[in-house]
CSV table of C-alpha atoms in Angstrom, one decimal:
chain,number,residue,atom,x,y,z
A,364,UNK,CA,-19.7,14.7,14.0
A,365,UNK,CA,-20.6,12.9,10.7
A,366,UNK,CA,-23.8,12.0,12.3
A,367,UNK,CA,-26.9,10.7,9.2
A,368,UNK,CA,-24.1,10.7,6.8
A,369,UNK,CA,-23.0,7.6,4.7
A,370,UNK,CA,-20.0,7.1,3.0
A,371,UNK,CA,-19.2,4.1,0.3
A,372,UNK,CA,-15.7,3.5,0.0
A,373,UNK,CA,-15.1,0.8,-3.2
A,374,UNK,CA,-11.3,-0.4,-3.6
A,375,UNK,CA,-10.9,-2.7,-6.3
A,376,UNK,CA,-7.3,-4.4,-5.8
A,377,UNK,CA,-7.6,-5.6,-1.9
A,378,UNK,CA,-9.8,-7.3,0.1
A,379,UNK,CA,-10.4,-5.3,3.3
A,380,UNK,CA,-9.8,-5.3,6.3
A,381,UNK,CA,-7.0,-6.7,5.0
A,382,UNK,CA,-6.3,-3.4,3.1
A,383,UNK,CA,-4.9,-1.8,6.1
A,384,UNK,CA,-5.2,2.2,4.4
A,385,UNK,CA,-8.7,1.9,4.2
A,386,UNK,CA,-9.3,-0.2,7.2
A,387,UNK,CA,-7.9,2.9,9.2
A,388,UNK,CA,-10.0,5.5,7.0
A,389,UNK,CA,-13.1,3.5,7.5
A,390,UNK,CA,-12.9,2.9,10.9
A,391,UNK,CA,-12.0,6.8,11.3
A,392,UNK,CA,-15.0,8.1,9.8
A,393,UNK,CA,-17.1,5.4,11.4
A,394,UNK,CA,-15.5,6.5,15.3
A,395,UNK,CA,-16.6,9.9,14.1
A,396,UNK,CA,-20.1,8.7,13.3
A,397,UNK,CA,-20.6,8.2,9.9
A,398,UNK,CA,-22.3,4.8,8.6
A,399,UNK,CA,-19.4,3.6,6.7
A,400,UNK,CA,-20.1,0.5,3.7
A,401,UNK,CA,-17.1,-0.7,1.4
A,402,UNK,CA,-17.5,-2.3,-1.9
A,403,UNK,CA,-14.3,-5.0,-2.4
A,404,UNK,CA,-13.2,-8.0,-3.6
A,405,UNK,CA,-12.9,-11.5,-2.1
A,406,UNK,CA,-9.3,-12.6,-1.8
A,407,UNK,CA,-8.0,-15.7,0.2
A,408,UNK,CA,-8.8,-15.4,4.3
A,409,UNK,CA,-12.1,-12.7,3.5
A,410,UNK,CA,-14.3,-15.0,1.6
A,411,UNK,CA,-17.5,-13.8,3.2
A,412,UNK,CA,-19.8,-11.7,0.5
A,413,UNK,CA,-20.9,-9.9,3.5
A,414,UNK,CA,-20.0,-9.2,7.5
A,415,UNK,CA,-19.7,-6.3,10.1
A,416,UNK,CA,-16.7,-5.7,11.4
A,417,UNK,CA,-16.4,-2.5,14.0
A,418,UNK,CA,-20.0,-1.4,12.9
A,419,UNK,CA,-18.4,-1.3,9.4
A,420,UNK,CA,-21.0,-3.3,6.6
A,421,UNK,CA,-18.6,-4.7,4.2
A,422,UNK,CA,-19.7,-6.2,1.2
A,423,UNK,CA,-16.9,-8.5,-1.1
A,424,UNK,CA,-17.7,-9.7,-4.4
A,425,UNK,CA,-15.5,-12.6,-6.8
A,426,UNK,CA,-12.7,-12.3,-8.9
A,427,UNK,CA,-12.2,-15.4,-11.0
A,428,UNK,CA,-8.3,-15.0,-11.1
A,429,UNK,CA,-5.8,-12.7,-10.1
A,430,UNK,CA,-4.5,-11.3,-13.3
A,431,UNK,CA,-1.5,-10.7,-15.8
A,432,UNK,CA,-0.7,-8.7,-18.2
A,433,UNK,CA,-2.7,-6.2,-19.7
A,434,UNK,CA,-5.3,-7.9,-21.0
A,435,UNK,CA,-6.0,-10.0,-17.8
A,436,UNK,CA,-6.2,-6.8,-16.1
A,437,UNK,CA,-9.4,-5.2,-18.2
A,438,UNK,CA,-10.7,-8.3,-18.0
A,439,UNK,CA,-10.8,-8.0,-14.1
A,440,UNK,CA,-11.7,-4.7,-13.8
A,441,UNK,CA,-14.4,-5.5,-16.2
A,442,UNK,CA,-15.9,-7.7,-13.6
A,443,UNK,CA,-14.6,-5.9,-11.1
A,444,UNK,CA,-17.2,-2.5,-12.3
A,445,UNK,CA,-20.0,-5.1,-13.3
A,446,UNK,CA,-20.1,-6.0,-9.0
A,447,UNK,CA,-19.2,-2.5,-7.9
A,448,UNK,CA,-22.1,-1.0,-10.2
A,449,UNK,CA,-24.3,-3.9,-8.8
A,450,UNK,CA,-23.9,-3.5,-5.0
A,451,UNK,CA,-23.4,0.1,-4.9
A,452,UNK,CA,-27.0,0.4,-6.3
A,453,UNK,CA,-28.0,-2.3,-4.0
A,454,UNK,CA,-26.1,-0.4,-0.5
A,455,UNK,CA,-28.1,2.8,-2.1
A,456,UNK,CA,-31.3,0.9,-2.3
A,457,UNK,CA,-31.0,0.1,1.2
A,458,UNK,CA,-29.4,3.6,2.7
A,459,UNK,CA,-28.5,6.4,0.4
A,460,UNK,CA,-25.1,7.2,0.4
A,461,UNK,CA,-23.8,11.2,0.6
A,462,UNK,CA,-20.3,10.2,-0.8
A,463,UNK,CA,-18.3,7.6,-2.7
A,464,UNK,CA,-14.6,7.3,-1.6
A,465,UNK,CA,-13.2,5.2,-4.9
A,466,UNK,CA,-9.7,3.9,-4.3
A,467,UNK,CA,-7.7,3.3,-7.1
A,468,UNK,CA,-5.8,1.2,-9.0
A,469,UNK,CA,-8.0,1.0,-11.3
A,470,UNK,CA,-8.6,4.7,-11.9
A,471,UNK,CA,-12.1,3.2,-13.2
A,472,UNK,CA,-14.1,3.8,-10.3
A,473,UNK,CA,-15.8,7.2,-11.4
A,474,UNK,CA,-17.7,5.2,-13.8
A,475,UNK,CA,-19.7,3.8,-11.0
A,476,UNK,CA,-19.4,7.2,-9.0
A,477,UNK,CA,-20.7,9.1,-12.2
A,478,UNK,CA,-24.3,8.1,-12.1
A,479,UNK,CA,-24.8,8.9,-8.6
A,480,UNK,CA,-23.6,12.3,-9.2
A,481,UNK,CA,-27.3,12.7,-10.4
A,482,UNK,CA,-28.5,12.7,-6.8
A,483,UNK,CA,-26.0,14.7,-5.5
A,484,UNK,CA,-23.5,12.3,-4.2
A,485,UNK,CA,-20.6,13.6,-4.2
A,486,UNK,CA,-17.0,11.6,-5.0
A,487,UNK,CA,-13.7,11.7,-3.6
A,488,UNK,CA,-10.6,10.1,-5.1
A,489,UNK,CA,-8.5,8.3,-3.0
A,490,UNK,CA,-5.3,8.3,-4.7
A,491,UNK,CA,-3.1,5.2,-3.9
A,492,UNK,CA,-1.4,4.8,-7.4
A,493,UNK,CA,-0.2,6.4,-10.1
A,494,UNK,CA,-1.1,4.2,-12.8
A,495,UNK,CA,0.1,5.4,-15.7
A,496,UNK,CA,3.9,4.9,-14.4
A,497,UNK,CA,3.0,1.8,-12.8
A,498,UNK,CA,2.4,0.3,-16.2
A,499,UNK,CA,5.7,1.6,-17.5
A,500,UNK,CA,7.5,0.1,-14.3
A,501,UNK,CA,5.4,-3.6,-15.3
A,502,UNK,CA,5.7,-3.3,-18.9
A,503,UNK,CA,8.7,-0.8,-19.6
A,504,UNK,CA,7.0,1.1,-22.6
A,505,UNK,CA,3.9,3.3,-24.1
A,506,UNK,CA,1.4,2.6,-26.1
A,507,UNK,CA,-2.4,2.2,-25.9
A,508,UNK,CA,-2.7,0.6,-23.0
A,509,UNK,CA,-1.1,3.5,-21.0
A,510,UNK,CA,-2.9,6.1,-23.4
A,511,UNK,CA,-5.5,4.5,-22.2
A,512,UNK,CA,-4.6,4.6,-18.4
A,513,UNK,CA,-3.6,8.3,-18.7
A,514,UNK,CA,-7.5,8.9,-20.1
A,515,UNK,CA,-8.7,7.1,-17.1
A,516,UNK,CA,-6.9,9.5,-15.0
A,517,UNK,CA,-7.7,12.6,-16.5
A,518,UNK,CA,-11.3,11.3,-16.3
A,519,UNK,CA,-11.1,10.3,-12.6
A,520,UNK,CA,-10.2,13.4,-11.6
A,521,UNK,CA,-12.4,15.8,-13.9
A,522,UNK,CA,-15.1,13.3,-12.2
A,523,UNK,CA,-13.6,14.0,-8.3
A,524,UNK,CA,-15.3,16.3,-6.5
A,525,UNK,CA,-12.6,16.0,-3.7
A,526,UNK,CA,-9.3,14.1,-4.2
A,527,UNK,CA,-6.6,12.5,-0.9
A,528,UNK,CA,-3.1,12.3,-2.1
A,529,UNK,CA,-1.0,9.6,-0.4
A,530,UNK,CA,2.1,12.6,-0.4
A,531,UNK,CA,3.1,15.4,-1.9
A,532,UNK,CA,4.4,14.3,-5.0
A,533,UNK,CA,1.0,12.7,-5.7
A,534,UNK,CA,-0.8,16.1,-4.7
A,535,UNK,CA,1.3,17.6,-7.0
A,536,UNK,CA,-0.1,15.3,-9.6
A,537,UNK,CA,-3.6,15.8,-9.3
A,538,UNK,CA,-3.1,19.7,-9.7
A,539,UNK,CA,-0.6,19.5,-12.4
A,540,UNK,CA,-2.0,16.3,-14.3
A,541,UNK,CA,-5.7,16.4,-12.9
A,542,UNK,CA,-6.3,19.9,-12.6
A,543,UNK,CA,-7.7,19.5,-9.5
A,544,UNK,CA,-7.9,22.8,-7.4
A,545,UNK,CA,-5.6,22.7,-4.6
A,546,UNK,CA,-8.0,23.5,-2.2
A,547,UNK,CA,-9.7,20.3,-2.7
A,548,UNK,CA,-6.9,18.2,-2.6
A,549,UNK,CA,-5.9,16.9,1.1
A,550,UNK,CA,-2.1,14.9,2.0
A,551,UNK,CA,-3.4,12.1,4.2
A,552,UNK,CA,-0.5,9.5,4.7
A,553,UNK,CA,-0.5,6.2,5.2
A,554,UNK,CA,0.6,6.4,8.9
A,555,UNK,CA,0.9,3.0,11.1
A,556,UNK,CA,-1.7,2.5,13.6
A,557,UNK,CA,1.2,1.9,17.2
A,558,UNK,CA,-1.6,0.1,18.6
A,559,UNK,CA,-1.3,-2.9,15.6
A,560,UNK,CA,2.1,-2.6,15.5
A,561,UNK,CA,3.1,-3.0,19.0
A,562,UNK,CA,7.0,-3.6,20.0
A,563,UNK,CA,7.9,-7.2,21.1
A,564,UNK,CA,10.9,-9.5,21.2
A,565,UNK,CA,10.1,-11.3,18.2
A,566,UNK,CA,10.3,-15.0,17.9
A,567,UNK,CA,13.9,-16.6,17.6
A,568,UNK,CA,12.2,-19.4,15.2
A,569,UNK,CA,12.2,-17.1,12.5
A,570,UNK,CA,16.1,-16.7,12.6
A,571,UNK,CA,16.2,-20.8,11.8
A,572,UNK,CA,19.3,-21.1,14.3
A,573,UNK,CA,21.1,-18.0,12.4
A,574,UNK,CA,22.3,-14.9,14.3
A,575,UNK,CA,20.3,-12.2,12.2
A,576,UNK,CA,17.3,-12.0,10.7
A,577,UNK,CA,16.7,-9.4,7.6
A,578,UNK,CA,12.6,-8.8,7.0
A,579,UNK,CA,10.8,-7.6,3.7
A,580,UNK,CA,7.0,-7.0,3.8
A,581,UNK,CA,4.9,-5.8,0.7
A,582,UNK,CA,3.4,-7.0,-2.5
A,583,UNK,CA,5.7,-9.3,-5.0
A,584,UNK,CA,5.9,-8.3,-8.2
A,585,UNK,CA,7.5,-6.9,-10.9
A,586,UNK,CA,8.4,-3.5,-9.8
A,587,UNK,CA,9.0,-4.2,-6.0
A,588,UNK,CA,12.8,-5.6,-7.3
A,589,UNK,CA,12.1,-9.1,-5.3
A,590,UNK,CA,14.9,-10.4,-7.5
A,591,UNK,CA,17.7,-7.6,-6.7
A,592,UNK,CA,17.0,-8.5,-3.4
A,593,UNK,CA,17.7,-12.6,-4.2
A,594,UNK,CA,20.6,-11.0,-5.5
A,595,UNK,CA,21.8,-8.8,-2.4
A,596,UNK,CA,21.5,-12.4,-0.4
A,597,UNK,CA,23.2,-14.4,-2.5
A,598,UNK,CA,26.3,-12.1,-2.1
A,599,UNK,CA,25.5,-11.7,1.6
A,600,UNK,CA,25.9,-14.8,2.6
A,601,UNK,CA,28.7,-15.7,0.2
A,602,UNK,CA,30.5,-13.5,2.9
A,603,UNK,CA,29.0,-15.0,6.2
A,604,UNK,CA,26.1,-18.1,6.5
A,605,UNK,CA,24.3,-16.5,9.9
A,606,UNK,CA,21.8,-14.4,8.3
A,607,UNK,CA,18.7,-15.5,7.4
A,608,UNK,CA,15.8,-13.8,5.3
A,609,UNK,CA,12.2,-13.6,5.5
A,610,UNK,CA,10.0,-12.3,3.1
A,611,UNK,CA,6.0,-11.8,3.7
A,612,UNK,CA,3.7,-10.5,1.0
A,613,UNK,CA,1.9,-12.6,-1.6
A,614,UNK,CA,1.4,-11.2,-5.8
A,615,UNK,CA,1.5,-12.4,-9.6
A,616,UNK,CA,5.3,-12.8,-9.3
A,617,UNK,CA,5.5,-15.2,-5.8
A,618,UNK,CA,6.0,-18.5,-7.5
A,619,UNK,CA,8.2,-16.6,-9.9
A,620,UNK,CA,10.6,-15.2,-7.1
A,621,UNK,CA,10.5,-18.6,-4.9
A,622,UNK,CA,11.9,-20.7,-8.5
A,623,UNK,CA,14.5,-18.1,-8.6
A,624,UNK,CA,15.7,-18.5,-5.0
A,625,UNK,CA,15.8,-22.1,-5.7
A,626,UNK,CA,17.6,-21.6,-8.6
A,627,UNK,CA,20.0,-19.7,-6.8
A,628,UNK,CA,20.6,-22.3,-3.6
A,629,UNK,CA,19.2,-19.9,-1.6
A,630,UNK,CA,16.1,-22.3,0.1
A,631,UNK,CA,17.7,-23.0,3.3
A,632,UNK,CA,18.1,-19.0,3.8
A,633,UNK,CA,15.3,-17.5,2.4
A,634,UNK,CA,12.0,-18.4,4.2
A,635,UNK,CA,8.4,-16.9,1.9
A,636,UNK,CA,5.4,-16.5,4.5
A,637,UNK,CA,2.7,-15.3,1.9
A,638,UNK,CA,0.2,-13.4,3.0
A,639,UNK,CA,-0.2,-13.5,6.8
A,640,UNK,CA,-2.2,-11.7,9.8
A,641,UNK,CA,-1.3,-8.7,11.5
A,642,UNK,CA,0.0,-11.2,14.3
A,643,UNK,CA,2.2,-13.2,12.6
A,644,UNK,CA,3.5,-9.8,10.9
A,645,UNK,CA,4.4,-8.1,13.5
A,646,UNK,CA,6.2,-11.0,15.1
A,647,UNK,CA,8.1,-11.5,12.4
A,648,UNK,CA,9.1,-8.1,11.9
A,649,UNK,CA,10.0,-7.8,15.8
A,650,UNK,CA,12.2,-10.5,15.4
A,651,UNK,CA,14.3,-8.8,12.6
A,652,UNK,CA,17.6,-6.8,12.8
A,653,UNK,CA,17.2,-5.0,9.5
A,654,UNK,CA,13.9,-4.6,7.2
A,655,UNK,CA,14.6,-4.3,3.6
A,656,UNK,CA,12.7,-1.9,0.5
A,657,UNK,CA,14.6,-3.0,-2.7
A,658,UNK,CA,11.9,-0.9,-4.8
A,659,UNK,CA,13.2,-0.6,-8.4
A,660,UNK,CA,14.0,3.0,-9.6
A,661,UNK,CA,10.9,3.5,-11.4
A,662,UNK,CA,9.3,6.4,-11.3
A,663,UNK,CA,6.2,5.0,-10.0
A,664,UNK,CA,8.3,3.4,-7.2
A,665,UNK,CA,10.3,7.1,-6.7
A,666,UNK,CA,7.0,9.4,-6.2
A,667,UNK,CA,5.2,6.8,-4.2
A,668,UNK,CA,5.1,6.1,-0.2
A,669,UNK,CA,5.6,2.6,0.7
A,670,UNK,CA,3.9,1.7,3.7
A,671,UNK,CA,6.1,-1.6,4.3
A,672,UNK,CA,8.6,1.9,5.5
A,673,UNK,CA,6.7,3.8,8.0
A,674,UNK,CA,6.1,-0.1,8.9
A,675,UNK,CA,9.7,-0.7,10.0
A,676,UNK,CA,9.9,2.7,11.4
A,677,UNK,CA,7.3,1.8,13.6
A,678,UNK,CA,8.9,-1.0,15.0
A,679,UNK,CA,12.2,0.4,15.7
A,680,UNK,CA,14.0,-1.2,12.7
A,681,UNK,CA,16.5,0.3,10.7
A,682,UNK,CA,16.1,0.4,7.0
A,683,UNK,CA,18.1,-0.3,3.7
A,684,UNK,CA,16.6,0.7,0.6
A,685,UNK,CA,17.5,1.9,-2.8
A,686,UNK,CA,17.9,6.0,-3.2
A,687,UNK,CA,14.1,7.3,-4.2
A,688,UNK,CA,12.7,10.4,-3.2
A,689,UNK,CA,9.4,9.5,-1.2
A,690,UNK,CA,11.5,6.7,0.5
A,691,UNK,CA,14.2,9.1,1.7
A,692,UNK,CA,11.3,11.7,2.4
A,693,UNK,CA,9.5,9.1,5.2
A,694,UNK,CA,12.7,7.7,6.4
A,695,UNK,CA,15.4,10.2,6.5
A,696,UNK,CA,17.8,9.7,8.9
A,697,UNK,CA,16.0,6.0,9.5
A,698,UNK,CA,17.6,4.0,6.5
A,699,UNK,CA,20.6,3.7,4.3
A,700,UNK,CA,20.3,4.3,0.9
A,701,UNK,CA,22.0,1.9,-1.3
A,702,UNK,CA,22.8,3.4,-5.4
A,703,UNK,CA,19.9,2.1,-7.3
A,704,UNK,CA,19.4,-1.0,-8.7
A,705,UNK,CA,23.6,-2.5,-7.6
A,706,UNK,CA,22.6,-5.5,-5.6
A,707,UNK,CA,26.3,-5.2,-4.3
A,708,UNK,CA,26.0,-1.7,-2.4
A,709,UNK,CA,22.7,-3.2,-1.1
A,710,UNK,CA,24.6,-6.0,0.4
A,711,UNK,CA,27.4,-4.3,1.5
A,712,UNK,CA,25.0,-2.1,3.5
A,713,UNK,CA,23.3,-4.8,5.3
A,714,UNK,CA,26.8,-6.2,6.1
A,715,UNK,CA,27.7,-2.8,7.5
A,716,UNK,CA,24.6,-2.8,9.8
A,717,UNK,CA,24.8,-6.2,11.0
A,718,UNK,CA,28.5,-5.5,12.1
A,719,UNK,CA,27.5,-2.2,13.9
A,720,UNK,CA,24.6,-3.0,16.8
A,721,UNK,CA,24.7,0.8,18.1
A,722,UNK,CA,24.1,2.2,14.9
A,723,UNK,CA,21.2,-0.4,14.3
A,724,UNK,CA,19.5,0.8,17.5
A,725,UNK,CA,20.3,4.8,16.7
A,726,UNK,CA,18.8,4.3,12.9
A,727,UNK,CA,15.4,2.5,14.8
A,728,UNK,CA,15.3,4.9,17.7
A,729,UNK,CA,15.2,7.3,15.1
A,730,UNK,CA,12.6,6.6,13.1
A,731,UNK,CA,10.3,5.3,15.9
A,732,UNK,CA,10.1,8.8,17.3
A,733,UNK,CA,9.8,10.2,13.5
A,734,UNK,CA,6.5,8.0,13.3
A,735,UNK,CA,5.2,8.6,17.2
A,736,UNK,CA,5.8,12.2,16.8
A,737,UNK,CA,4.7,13.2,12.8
A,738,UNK,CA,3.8,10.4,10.7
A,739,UNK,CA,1.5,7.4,13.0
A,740,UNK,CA,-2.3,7.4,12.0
A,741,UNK,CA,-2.8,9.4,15.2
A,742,UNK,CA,-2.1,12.8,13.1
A,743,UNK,CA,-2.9,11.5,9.8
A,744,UNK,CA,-6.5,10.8,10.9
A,745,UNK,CA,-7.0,14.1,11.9
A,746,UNK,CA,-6.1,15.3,8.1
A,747,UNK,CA,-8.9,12.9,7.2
A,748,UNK,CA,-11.5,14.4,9.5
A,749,UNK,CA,-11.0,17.8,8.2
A,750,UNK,CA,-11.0,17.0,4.9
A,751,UNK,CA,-14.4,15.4,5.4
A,752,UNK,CA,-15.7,18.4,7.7
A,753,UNK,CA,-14.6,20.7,4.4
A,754,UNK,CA,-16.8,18.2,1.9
A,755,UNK,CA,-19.5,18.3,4.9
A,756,UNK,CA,-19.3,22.0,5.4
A,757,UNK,CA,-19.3,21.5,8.8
């Protein structure tokens, strides 16, 4: 279908395949035969500079640190455009690319994009996050830093030739803030490939002798309320000592977080698993009896689509999470939805689902079928492939 064409995709914050949003794109447009590069940094486990993987050609450049604050983070994505500029003029040397897919955060990418304009490339904005409110959800305030962040933006997209929303509230963004037509604007979730995420038993080992087992999965840092949750647990098991925690994801706040469950005696009953393969992942989450999303009401966190959600959903879990409207949007009727940011009704909702097995299994039934039959990356990809046929003209 994509036959002679070549798409670039550059993401910035995650190694791939590791990303697993742009692992399923790539691999997408590359079963429908396009020669797909990606431009991304090296992170811990994907150290290579360069590899194939699935016919993909991936290229991974350094990052000296993982930042903080706002300074560390132009200092990165300083580096981070030096390489992207470097080796996307190196992949175009080799094969000349049709179309850069840039993946944001940073919303700094069209400055590589830009050039290649020239020669009629054209460049599609992959929207992941709005960055803008993520600074007010890290840094609770304005001021030139998110000036500058909402110039970035309004430059990405006047740059865009094509823009993918990760839902609607983000589409609505790039056509009210971006002023992006709404024809060229396409709603491609995040949907869970079922055949990565396949059902098991688990692994009792996880549980550490304890009856249940409550699973978190995502990025730790400030805004993804790691320490509401500490707090949920402490008062959890105040109640009742057979429920154990485990919590997978690695970020700037992880040595932060594992101090503070120290701090709060918590060690024996809260296990941290970093970063970890899709194996070890999915084991761990087949083992749980509840998977938690204690996002903080910000309003990045309330706009955005967690894919830690659709996650649990695909594994039959049933859900607690605090009251936002793109969590309540995926999961509906697959979660509970504790009043935002009271680390009580958070706990007293896990309580109520451990005590109520059939109501566990109806909440996962649930929102298995709401992922097999709308949301999996089996009808997602399709929204990709015509979206590309459109920028094509096929």
């Amino acid at each position: 279908m994509f036959e002679k064409k070549h798409i670039l995709i550059v993401v910035e914050n995650l190694p791939v395949p590791f990303d697993r949003r742009v692992w399923q794109e790539a691999n997408t447009l590359m079963e429908n035969g396009a020669k797909v590069s990606i431009i991304c940094p090296k992170m811990k486990g994907y150290t290579k500079s360069f590899e194939v993987i699935n016919g993909i050609d991936i290229y991974r450049h350094s990052l000296p640190f993982e930042a903080k604050g706002a300074w560390g983070y132009m200092l990165e994505y300083s580096m981070a455009l030096f390489w992207e500029s470097f080796l996307s003029f190196k992949i175009y040397c080799k094969k000349r690319f049709h179309v850069i897919q840039g993946c944001n955060p940073p919303d700094l990418i069209f400055l590589v994009a830009i050039f290649y304009k020239i020669f009629g490339v054209k460049y599609v904005f992959d929207h992941h996050d709005i960055n803008p409110e993520l600074y007010i959800a890290k840094y609770n305030k304005k001021g030139l830093f998110y000036k500058f962040l909402m110039l970035a933006e309004r430059l990405t997209f006047a740059t865009a030739n094509y823009s993918i929303a990760t839902n609607e509230s983000y589409k609505e963004i790039a056509i009210r803030r971006g002023k992006m037509p709404p024809e060229k604007v396409q709603v491609v979730r995040s949907g869970p490939k079922l055949d990565r995420l396949k059902l098991g038993d688990g692994n009792i080992q996880y549980k550490k002798g304890r009856q249940f087992l409550i699973g978190y999965v995502g990025v730790i840092g400030e805004q993804e309320g790691l320490d509401l949750l500490l707090e949920s647990a402490k008062q959890i098991i105040a109640k009742r000592n057979d429920v154990q925690f485990a919590i997978i994801g690695g970020g700037t706040e992880l040595e932060k977080i594992q101090q503070q469950a120290k701090d709060m005696n918590l060690g024996e009953y809260v296990d941290f698993y970093g970063r970890v393969d899709d194996v070890t992942l999915v084991d761990v989450l087949n083992t749980a009896d509840i998977c938690v999303n204690p996002d903080k009401p910000t309003e990045m966190n309330n706009l955005s689509t967690m894919n830690k959600i659709m996650e649990y959903m695909a594994l039959k879990k049933p859900i607690v999470q605090f009251d936002l409207k793109e969590g309540r949007l995926s999961a509906l009727d697959a979660s509970l939805y504790a009043d935002n940011t009271s680390t009580e009704d958070f706990a007293d909702k896990i309580i109520w689902l451990l005590d109520r097995p059939e109501e566990r299994k109806k909440m996962g039934e649930y929102g298995y079928a709401r992922v097999v039959n709308e949301l999996s990356w089996n009808h997602e990809s399709k929204k990709l492939i015509n979206f590309y046929k459109n920028i094509f003209k096929i």
